[in-house]
mmCIF file of C-alpha atoms in Angstrom:
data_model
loop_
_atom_site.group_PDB
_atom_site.id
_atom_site.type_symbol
_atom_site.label_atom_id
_atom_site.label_comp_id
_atom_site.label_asym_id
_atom_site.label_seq_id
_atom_site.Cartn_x
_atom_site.Cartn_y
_atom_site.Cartn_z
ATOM 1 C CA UNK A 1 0.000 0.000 0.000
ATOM 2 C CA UNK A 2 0.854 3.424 -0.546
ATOM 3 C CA UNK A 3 1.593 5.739 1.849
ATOM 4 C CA UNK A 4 0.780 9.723 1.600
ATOM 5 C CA UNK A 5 2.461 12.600 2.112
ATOM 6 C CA UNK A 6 1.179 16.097 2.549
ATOM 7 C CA UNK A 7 3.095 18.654 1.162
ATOM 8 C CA UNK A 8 0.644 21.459 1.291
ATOM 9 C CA UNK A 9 -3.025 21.674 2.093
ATOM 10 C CA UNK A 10 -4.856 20.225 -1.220
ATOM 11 C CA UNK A 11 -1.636 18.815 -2.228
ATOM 12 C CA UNK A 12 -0.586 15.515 -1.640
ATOM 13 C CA UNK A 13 2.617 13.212 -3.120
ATOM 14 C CA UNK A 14 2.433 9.671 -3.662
ATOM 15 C CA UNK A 15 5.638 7.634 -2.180
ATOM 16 C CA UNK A 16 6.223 3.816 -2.795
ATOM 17 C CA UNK A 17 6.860 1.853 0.503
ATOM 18 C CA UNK A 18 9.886 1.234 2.101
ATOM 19 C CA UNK A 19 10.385 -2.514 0.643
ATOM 20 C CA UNK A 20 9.210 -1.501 -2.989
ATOM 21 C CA UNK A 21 12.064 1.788 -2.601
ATOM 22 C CA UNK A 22 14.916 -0.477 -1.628
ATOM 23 C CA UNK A 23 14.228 -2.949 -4.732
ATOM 24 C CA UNK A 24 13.848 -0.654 -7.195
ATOM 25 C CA UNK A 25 16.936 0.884 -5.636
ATOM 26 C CA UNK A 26 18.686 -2.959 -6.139
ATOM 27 C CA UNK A 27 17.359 -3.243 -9.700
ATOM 28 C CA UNK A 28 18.679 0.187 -10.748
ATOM 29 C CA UNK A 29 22.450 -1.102 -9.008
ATOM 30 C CA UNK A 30 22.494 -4.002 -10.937
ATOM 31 C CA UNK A 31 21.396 -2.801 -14.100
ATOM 32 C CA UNK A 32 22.667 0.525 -14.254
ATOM 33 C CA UNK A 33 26.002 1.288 -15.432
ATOM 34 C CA UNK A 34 29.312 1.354 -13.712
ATOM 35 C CA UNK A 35 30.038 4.683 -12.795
ATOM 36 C CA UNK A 36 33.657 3.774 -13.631
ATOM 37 C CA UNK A 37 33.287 2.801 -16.885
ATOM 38 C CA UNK A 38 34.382 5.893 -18.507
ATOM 39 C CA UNK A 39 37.547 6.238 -15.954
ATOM 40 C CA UNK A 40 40.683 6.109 -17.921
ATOM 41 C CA UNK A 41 42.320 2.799 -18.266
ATOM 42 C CA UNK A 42 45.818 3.117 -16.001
ATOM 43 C CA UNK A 43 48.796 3.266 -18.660
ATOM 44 C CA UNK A 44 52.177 2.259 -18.273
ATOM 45 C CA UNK A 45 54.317 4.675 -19.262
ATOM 46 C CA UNK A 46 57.714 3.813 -17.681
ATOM 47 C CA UNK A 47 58.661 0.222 -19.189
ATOM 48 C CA UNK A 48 61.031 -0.914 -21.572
ATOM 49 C CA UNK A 49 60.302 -3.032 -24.461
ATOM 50 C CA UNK A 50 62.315 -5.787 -23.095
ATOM 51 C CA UNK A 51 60.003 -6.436 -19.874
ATOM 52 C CA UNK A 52 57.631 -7.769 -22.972
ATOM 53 C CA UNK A 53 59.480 -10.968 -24.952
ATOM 54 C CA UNK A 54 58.145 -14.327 -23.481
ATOM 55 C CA UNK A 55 55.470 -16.512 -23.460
ATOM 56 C CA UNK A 56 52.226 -15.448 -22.208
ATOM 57 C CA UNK A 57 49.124 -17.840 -21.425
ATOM 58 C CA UNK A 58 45.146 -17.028 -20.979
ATOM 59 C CA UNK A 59 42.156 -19.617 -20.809
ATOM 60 C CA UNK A 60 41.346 -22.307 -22.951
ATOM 61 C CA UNK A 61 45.010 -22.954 -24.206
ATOM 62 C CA UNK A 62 45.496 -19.866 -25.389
ATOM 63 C CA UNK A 63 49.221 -18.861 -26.189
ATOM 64 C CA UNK A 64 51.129 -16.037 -27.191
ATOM 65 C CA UNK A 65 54.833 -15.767 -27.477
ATOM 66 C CA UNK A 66 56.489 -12.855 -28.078
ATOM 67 C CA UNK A 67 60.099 -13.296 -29.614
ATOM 68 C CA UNK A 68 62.811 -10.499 -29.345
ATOM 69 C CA UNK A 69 63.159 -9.464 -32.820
ATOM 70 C CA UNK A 70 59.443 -8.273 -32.944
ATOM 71 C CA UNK A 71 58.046 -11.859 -34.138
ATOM 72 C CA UNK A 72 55.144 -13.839 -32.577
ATOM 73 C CA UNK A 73 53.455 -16.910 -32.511
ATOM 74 C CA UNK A 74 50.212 -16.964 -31.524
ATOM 75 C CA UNK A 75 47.649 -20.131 -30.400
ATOM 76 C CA UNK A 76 43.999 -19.890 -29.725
ATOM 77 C CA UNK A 77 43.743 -16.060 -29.306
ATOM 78 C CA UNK A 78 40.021 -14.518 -29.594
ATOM 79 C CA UNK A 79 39.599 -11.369 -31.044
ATOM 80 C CA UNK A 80 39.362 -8.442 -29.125
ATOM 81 C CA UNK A 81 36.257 -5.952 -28.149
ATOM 82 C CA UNK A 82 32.959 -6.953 -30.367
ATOM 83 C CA UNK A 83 34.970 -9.095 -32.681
ATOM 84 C CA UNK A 84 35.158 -11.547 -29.244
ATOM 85 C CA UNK A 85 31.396 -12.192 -30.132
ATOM 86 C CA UNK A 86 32.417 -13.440 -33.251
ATOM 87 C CA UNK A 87 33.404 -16.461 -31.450
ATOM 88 C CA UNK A 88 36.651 -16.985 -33.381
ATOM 89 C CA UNK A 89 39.942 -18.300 -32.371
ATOM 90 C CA UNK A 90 43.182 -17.794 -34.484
ATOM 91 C CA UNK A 91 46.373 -19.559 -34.663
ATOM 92 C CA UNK A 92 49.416 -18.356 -36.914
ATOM 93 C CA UNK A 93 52.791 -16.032 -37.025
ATOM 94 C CA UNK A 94 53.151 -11.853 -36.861
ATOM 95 C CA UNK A 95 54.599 -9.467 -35.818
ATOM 96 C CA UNK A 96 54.742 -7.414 -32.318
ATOM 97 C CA UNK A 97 55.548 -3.994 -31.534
ATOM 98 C CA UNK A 98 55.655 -1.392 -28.101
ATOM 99 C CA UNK A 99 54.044 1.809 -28.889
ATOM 100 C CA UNK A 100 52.904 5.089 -27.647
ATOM 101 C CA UNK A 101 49.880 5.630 -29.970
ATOM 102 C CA UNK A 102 47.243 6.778 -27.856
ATOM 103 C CA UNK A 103 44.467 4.335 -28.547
ATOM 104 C CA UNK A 104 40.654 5.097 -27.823
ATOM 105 C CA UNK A 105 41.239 4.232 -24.060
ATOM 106 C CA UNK A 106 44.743 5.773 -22.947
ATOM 107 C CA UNK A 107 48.051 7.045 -23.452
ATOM 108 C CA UNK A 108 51.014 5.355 -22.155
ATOM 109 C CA UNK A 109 52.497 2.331 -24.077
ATOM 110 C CA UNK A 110 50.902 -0.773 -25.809
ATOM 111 C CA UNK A 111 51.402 -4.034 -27.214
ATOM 112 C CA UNK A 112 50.437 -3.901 -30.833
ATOM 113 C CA UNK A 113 50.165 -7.560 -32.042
ATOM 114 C CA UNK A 114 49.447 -8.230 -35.888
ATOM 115 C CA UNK A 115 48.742 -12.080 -36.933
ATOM 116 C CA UNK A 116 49.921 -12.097 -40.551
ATOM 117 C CA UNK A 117 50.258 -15.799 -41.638
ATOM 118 C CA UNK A 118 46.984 -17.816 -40.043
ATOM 119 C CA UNK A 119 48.145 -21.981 -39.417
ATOM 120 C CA UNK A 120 44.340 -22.469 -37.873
ATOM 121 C CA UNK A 121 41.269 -21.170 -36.590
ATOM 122 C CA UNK A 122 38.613 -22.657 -34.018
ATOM 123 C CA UNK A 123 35.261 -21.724 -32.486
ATOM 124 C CA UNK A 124 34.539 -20.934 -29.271
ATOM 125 C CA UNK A 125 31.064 -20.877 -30.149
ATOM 126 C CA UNK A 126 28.626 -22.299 -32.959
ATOM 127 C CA UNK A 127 28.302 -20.994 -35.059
ATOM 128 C CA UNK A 128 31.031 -18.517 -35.573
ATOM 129 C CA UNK A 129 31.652 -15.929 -37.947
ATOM 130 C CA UNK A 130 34.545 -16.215 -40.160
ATOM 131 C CA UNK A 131 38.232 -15.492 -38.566
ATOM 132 C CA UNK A 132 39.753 -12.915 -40.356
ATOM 133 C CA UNK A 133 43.512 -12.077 -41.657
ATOM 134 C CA UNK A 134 45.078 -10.359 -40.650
ATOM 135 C CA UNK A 135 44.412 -9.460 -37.658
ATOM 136 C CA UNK A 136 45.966 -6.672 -35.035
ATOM 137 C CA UNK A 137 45.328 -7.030 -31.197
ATOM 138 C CA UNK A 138 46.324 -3.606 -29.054
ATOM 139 C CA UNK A 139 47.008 -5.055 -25.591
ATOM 140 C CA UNK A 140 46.476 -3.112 -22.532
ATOM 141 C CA UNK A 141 49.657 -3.188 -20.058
ATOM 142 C CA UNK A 142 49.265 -2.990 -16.467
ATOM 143 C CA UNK A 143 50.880 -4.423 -13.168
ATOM 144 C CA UNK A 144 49.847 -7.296 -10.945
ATOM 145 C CA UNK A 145 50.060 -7.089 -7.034
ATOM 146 C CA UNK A 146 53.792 -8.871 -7.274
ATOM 147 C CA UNK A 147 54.604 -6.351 -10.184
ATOM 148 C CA UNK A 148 54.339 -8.629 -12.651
ATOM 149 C CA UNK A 149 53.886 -7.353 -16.105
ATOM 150 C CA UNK A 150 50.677 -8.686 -17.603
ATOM 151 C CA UNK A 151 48.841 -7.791 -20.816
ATOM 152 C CA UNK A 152 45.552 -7.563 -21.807
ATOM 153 C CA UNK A 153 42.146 -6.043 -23.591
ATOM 154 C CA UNK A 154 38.558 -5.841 -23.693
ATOM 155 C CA UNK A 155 36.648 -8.093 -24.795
ATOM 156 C CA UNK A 156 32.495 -8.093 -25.645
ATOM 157 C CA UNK A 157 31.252 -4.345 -25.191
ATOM 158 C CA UNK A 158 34.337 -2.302 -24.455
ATOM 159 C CA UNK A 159 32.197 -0.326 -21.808
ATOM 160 C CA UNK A 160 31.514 -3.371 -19.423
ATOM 161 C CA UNK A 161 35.410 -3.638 -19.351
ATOM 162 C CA UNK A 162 35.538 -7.488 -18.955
ATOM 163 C CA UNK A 163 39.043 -7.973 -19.161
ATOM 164 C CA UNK A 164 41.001 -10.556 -21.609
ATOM 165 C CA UNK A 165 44.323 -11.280 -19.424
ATOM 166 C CA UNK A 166 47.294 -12.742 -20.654
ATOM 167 C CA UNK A 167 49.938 -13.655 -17.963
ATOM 168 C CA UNK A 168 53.625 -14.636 -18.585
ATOM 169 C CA UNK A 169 54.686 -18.334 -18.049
ATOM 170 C CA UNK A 170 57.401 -19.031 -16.457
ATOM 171 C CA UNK A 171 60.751 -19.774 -18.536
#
């Protein structure tokens, strides 16, 4: 029921319950957006391009491995953002680079991964859409609580910032 308040004589407001306030408050939490989504991305600007070469490892076999002189081989790796909807997993040889460019999330430096010569796909889902080639990843760089170098991206809808994480195997 109802209840009324009276905010002047002849005029009255309507106000939902206690119970019925505090779930629409819960509904509006757990559908509304993060209020964070927008926050820059933190950006490592202070590494050197030698903290990157190695082998780095995600779910569902994935692989990458990052060579010295700027080549790669790659296993399993989804695509990144929307294209992770596609539901396609590639396989093949490229190249790697560190950069500066400012991407659509931050400044600092990046992991620019291009997959030039494809050896397989798979699905992650059926159907999936057709992998394509080539293929450039930009990989987010951040810290773990050790201080750890990982790298990673978004994956699905950029703005629910589901992160992709790849973390370095050990030699």
């Amino acid at each position: 029921m109802d209840t009324v308040t009276t905010l002047a004589p002849g005029l009255a407001r309507r106000r939902p319950p206690a119970r019925a306030a505090a779930l629409l408050a819960l509904l509006l939490t757990l559908t509304a957006c993060d209020p964070h989504m927008y926050d820059d991305v933190p950006a490592l600007s202070d590494m050197r391009r030698s903290e990157v070469p190695g082998s780095w490892r995600c779910v569902d076999g994935t692989t990458v491995v990052l060579h010295p002189d700027g080549k790669a081989d790659v296993r399993f790796l989804d695509g990144q953002e929307w294209d992770f909807d596609d539901g396609w997993r590639l396989s093949g040889t490229g190249r790697w680079d560190l950069t500066d460019e400012r991407t659509g999330w931050n400044g600092g430096r990046h992991v620019r991964l291009t997959l030039t010569s494809r050896t397989a796909t798979t699905a992650r889902t059926s159907p999936a859409e057709p992998a394509p080639l080539p293929y450039t990843w930009t990989f987010e760089l951040r810290r773990d609580a050790e201080g750890a170098l990982e790298l990673y991206f978004f994956f699905g809808d950029p703005d629910s910032r589901s992160a992709y994480v790849l973390q370095r195997t050990a030699p």
